Tab-separated table of C-alpha atoms and ligand atoms in Angstrom:
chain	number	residue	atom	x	y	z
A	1467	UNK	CA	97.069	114.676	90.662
A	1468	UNK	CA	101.163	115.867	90.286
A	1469	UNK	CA	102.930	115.696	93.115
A	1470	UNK	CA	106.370	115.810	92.714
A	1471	UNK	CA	109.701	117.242	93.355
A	1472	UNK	CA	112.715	118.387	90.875
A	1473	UNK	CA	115.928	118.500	92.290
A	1474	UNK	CA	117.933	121.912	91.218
A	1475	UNK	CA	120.621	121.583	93.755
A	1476	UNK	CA	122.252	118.418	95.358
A	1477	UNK	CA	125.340	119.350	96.651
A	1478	UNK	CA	126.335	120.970	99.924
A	1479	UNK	CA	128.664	124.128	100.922
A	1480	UNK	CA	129.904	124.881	97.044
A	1481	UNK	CA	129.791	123.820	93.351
A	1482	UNK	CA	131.506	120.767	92.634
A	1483	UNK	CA	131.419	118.029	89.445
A	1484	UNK	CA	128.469	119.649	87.835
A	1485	UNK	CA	126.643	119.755	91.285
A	1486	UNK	CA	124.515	122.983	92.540
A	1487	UNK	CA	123.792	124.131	96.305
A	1488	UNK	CA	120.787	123.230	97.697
A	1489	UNK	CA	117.455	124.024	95.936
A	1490	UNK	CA	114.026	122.068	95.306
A	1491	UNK	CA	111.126	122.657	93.249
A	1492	UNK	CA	108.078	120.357	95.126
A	1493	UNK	CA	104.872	120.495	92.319
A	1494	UNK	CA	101.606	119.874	93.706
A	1495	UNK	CA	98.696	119.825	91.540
A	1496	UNK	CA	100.900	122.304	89.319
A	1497	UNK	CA	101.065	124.238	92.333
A	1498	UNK	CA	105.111	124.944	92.570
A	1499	UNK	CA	106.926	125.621	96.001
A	1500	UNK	CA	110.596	126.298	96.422
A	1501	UNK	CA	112.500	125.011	98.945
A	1502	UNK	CA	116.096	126.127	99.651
A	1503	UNK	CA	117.754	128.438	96.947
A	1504	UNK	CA	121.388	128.120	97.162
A	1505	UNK	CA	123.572	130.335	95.005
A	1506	UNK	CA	122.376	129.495	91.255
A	1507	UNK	CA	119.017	128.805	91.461
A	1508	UNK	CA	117.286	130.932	89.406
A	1509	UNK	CA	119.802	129.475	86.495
A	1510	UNK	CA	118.883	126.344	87.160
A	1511	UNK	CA	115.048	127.025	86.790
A	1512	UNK	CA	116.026	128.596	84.040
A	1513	UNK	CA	118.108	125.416	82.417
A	1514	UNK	CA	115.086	122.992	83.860
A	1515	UNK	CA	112.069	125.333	82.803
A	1516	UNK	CA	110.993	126.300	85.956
A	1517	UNK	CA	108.939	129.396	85.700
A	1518	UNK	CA	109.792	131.712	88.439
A	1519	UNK	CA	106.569	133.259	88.272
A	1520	UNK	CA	104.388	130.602	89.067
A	1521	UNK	CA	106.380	130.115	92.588
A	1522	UNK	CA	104.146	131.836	95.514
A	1523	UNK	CA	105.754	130.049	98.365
A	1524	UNK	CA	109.625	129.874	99.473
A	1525	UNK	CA	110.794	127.803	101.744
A	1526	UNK	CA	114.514	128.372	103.368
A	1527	UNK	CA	115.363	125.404	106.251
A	1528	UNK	CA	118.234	127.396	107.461
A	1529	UNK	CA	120.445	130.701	106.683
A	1530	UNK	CA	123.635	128.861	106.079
A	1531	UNK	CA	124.839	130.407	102.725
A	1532	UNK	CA	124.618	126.974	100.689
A	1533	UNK	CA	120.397	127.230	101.538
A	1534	UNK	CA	119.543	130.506	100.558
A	1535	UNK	CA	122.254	133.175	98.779
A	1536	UNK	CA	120.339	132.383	95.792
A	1537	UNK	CA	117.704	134.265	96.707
A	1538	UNK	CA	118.376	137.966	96.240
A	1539	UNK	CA	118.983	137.344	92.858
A	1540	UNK	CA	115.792	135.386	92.291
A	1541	UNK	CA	113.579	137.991	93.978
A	1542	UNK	CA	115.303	140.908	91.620
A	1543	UNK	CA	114.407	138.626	88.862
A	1544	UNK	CA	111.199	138.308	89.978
A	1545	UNK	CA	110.851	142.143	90.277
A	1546	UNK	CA	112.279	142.543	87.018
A	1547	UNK	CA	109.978	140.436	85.031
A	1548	UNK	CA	107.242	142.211	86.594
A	1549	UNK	CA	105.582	140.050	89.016
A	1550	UNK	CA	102.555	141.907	91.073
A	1551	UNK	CA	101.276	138.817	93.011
A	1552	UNK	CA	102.523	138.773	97.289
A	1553	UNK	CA	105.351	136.368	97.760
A	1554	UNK	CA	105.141	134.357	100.848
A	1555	UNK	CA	109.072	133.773	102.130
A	1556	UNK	CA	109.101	131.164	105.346
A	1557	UNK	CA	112.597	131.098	107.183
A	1558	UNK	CA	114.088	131.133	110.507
A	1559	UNK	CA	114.430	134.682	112.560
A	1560	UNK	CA	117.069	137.029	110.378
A	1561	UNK	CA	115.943	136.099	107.395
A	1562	UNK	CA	113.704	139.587	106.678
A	1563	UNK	CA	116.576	141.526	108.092
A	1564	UNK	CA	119.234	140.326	105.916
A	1565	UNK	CA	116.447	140.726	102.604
A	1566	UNK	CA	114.834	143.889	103.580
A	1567	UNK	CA	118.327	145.746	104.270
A	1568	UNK	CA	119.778	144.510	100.473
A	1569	UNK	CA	117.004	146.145	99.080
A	1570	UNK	CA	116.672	149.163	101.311
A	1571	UNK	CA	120.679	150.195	100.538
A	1572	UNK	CA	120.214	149.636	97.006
A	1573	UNK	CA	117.126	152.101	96.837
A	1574	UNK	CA	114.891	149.063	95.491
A	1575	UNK	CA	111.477	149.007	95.857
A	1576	UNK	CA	109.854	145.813	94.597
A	1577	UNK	CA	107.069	145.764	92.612
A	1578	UNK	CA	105.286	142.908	94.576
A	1579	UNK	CA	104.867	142.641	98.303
A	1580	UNK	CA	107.446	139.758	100.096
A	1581	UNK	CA	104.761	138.717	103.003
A	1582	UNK	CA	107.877	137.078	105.321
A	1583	UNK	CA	106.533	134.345	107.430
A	1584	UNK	CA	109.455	134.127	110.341
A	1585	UNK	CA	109.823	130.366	111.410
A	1586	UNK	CA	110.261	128.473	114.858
A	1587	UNK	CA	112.240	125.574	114.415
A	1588	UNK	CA	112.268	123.988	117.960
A	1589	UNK	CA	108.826	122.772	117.153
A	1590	UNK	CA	106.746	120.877	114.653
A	1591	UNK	CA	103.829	122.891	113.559
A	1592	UNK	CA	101.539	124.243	110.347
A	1593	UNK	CA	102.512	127.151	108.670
A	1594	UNK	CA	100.593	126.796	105.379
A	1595	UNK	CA	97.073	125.574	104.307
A	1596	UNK	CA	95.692	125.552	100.875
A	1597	UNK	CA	92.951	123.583	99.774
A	1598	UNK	CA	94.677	120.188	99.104
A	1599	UNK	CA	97.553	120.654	100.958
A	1600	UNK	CA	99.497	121.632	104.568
A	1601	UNK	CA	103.046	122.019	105.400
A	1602	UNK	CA	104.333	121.767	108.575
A	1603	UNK	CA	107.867	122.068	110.008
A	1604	UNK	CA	110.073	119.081	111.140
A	1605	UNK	CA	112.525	120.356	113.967
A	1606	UNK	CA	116.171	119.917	112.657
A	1607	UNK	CA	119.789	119.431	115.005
A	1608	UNK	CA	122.240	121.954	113.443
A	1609	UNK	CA	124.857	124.274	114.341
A	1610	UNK	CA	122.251	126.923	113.769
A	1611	UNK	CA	118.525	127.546	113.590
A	1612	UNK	CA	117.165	125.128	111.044
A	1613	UNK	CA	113.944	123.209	110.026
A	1614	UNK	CA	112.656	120.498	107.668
A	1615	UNK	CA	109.567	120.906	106.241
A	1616	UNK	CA	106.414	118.125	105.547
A	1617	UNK	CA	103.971	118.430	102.772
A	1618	UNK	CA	101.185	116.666	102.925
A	1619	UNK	CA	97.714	115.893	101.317
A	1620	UNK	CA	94.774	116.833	102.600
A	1621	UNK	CA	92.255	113.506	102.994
A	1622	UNK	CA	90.788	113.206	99.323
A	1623	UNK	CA	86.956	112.701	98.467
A	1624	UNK	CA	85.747	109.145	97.024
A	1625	UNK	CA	85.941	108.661	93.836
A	1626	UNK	CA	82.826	108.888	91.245
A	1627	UNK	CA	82.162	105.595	89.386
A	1628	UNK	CA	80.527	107.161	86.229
A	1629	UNK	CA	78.850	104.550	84.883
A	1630	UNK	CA	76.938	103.567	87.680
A	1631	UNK	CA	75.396	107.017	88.480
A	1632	UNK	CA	71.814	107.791	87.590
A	1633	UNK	CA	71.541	110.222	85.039
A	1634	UNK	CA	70.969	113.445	85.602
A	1635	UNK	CA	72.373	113.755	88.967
A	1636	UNK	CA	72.783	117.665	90.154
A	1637	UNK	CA	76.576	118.752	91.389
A	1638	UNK	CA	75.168	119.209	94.596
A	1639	UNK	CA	74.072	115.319	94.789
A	1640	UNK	CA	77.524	114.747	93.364
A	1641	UNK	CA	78.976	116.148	95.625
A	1642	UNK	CA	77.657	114.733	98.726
A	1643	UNK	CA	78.192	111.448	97.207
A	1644	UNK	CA	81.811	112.149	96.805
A	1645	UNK	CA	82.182	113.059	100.726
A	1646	UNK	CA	80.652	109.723	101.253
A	1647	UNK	CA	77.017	110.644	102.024
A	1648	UNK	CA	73.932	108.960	100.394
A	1649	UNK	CA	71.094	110.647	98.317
A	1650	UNK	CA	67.446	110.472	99.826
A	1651	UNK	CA	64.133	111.655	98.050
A	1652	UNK	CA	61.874	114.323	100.019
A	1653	UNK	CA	60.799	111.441	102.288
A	1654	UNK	CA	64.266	110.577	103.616
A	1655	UNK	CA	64.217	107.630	101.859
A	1656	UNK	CA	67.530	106.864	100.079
A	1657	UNK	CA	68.025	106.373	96.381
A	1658	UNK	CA	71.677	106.499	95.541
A	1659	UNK	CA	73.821	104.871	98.087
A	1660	UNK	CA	77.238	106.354	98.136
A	1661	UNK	CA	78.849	103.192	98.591
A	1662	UNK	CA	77.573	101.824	95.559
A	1663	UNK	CA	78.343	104.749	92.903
A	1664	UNK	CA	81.616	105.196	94.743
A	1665	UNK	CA	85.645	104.124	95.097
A	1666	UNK	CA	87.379	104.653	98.178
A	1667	UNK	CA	89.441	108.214	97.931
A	1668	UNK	CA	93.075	107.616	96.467
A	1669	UNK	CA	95.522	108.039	100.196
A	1670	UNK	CA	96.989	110.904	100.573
A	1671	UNK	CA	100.376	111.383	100.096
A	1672	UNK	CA	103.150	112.925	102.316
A	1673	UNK	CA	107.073	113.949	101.208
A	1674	UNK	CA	109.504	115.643	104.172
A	1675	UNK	CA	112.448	117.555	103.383
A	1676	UNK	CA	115.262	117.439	105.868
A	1677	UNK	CA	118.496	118.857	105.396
A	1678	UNK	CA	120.660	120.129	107.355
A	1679	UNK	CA	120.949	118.082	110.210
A	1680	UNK	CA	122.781	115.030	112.524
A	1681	UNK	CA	121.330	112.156	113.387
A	1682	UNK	CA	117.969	113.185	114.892
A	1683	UNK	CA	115.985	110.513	116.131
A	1684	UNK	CA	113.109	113.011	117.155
A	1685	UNK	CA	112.405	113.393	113.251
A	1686	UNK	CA	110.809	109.329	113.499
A	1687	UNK	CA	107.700	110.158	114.495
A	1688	UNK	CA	106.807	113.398	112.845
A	1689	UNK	CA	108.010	111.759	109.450
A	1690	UNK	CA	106.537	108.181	110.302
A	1691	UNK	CA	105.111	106.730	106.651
A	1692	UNK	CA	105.615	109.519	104.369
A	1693	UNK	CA	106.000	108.094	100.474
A	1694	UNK	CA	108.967	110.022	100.555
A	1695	UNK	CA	111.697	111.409	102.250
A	1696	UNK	CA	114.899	113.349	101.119
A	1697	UNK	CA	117.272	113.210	104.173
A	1698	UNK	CA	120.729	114.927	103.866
A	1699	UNK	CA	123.825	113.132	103.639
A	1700	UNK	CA	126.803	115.248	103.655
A	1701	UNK	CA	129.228	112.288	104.485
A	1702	UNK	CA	129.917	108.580	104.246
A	1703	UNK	CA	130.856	106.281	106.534
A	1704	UNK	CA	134.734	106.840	106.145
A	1705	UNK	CA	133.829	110.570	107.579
A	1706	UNK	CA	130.978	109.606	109.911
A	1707	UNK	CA	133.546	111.774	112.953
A	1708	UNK	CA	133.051	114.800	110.706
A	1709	UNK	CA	129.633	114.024	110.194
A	1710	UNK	CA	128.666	114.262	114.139
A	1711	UNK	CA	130.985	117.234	114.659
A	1712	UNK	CA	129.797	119.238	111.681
A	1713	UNK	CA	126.399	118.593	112.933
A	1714	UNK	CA	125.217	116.287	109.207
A	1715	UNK	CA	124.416	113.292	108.828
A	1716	UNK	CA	126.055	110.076	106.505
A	1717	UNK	CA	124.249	108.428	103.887
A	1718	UNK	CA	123.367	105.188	106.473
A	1719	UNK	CA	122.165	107.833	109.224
A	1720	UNK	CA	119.996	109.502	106.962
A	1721	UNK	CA	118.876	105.386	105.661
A	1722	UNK	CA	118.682	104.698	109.546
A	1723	UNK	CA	115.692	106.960	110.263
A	1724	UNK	CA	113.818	106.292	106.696
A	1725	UNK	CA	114.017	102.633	107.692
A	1726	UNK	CA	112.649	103.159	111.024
A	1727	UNK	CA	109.946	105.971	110.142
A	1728	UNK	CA	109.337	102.905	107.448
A	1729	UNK	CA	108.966	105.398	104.546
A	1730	UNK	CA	108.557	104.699	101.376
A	1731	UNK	CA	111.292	105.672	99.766
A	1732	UNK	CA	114.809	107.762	100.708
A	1733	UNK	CA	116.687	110.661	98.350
A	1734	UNK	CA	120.188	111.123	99.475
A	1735	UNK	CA	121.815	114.562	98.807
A	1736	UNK	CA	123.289	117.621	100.151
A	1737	UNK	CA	126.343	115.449	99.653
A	1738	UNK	CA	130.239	116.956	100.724
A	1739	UNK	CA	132.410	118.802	97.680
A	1740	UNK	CA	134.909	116.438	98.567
A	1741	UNK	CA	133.182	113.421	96.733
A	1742	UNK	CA	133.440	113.224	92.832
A	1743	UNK	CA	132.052	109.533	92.861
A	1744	UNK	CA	128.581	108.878	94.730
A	1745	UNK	CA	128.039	105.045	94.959
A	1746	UNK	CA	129.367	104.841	98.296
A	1747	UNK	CA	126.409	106.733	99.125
A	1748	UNK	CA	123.503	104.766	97.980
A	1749	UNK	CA	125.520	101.510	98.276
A	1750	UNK	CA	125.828	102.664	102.435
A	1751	UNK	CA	121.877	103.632	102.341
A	1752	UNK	CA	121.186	100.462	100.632
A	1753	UNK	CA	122.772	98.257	103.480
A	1754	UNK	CA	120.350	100.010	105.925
A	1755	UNK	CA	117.489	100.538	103.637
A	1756	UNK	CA	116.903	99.308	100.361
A	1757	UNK	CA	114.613	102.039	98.676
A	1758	UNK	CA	117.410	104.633	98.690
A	1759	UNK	CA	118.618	106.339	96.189
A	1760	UNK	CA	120.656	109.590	95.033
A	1761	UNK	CA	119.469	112.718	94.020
A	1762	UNK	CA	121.002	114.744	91.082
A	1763	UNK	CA	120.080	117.412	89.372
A	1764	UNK	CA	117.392	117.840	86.586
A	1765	UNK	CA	115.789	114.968	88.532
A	1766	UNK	CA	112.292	114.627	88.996
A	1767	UNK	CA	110.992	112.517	91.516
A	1768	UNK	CA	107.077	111.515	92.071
A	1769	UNK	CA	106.130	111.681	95.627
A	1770	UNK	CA	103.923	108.259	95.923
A	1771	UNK	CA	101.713	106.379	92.766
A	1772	UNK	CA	100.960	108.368	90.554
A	1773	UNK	CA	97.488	109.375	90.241
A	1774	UNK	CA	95.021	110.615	87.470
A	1775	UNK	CA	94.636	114.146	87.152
A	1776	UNK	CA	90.940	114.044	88.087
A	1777	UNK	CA	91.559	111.942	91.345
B	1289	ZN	ZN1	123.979	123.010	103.907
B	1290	ZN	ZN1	123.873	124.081	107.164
């Protein structure tokens, strides 16, 4: 099963050396989620063959411009190329305002319905369910309102071993077998054992988005063993002052709490205009933890092993 992300967007407040604000396409079973949309965005989906139509869910951490002034632009695109299904929008309090009153002054009325989903971020909690899937939100320290966001699997059902099923089994016995349950004849008796005609599920995988924030220890638990995590990292060391006042983080901050949530691997980005070269960054991570590495754009990065599709 796909689950991925593609990086659209790695810098931070503006376009510099071929680097885009923030934006993230995360692909889950070819289910696509957007999180962030700096200015841009719908070009780079665009240059990166990301359809905008097959996006249902947006995701904004924060209303800093470098995080979401893509957006009014995407959703007139969206409008424009005719889209009927209900967009869900997440984002911290404001958000609707500043969207509905665009719209309202320019006399446009969309042709879909924008279902706004208004965010806490002082607390970690669900805000979306689908039938592989939740996403909660991970509590960010900012200058403003601001959250992270965690996707993770649902627990998956064993795995079938084909060959070593009876023939003839009905989906329903299949089924049952799959959720770990044994088949019995009329009598109770059992005559498949689920252990036997089964593999353990594949583990579920888990990827948390955090940008913007400082150095936020209270992230360690809520992210604790995800496969991935992309962490912000406005700064290096040589700027970690600016880093603390500015409320971001530096590449070996950001390293710091993927070593001790002992993730799996760390994505550096959101990274300061003022850098043209970005090996200071991962070589910093690297000291701290040595399964970081930078994002760029284009990228595509697979959250965990990769699995078959039918897993
Ligand atoms: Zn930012
Ligand atoms: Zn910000």
């Amino acid at each position: 099963m796909v689950f991925d992300i593609t990086i659209l967007g790695s810098n931070s407040a503006s376009f510099a050396f071929g680097r885009h604000q923030t934006a993230q396409i995360v692909n889950h079973n070819h289910h696509l989620f957007l999180i962030d949309c700096g200015e841009g965005t719908q070009i780079q989906m665009l240059r990166y063959r990301i359809r905008l139509n097959r996006i249902n869910h947006i995701f904004i951490s924060h209303l800093h411009g470098d995080h979401y002034l893509g957006l009014l632009g995407l959703l007139s695109t969206m409008h424009l190329q005719g889209r009927r299904n209900p967009l869900f929008l997440y984002g911290p309090p404001g958000l609707a305002e500043i969207i509905t009153l665009q719209f309202q002054i320019s006399d446009t009325r969309l042709n879909y319905h924008i279902d706004f989903k208004e965010l806490e971020t002082e607390r970690s909690y669900q805000i979306l369910e689908t039938d592989t899937l939740t996403v909660q939100t991970l509590p960010l320290d900012h200058r403003i309102a601001c959250c992270g966001f965690l996707f993770k699997e649902k627990p998956k059902k064993r795995r079938l071993l084909r060959d070593k099923l009876p023939h003839g089994l009905p989906p329903v016995h299949l089924n049952a077998l799959k959720r770990g349950e044994d088949v019995k004849d009329e009598a109770g008796n059992v005559v498949v054992r689920s252990e036997e005609v089964t593999l353990p599920p594949r583990p579920s995988r888990g990827y948390a988005y955090c940008s913007d924030t400082r150095y936020n220890e209270r992230l360690i638990p809520l992210i604790r063993n995800v496969d991935l995590l992309y962490h912000e990292s406005t700064f290096t060391n040589e700027y970690a002052e600016r880093a603390a006042v500015t409320y971001h983080s530096t590449a070996q901050q950001a390293a710091e709490i993927a070593q001790r949530a002992e993730v799996g691997r760390l994505i550096l980005g959101h990274y300061s205009s003022r850098y043209r070269d970005l090996t200071t960054f991962e070589q910093e991570a690297r000291e701290v933890f040595a399964n970081s590495f930078l994002s760029s754009e284009g990228a595509t990065i697979p959250i965990g092993e990769l699995t078959n599709e039918s897993d």
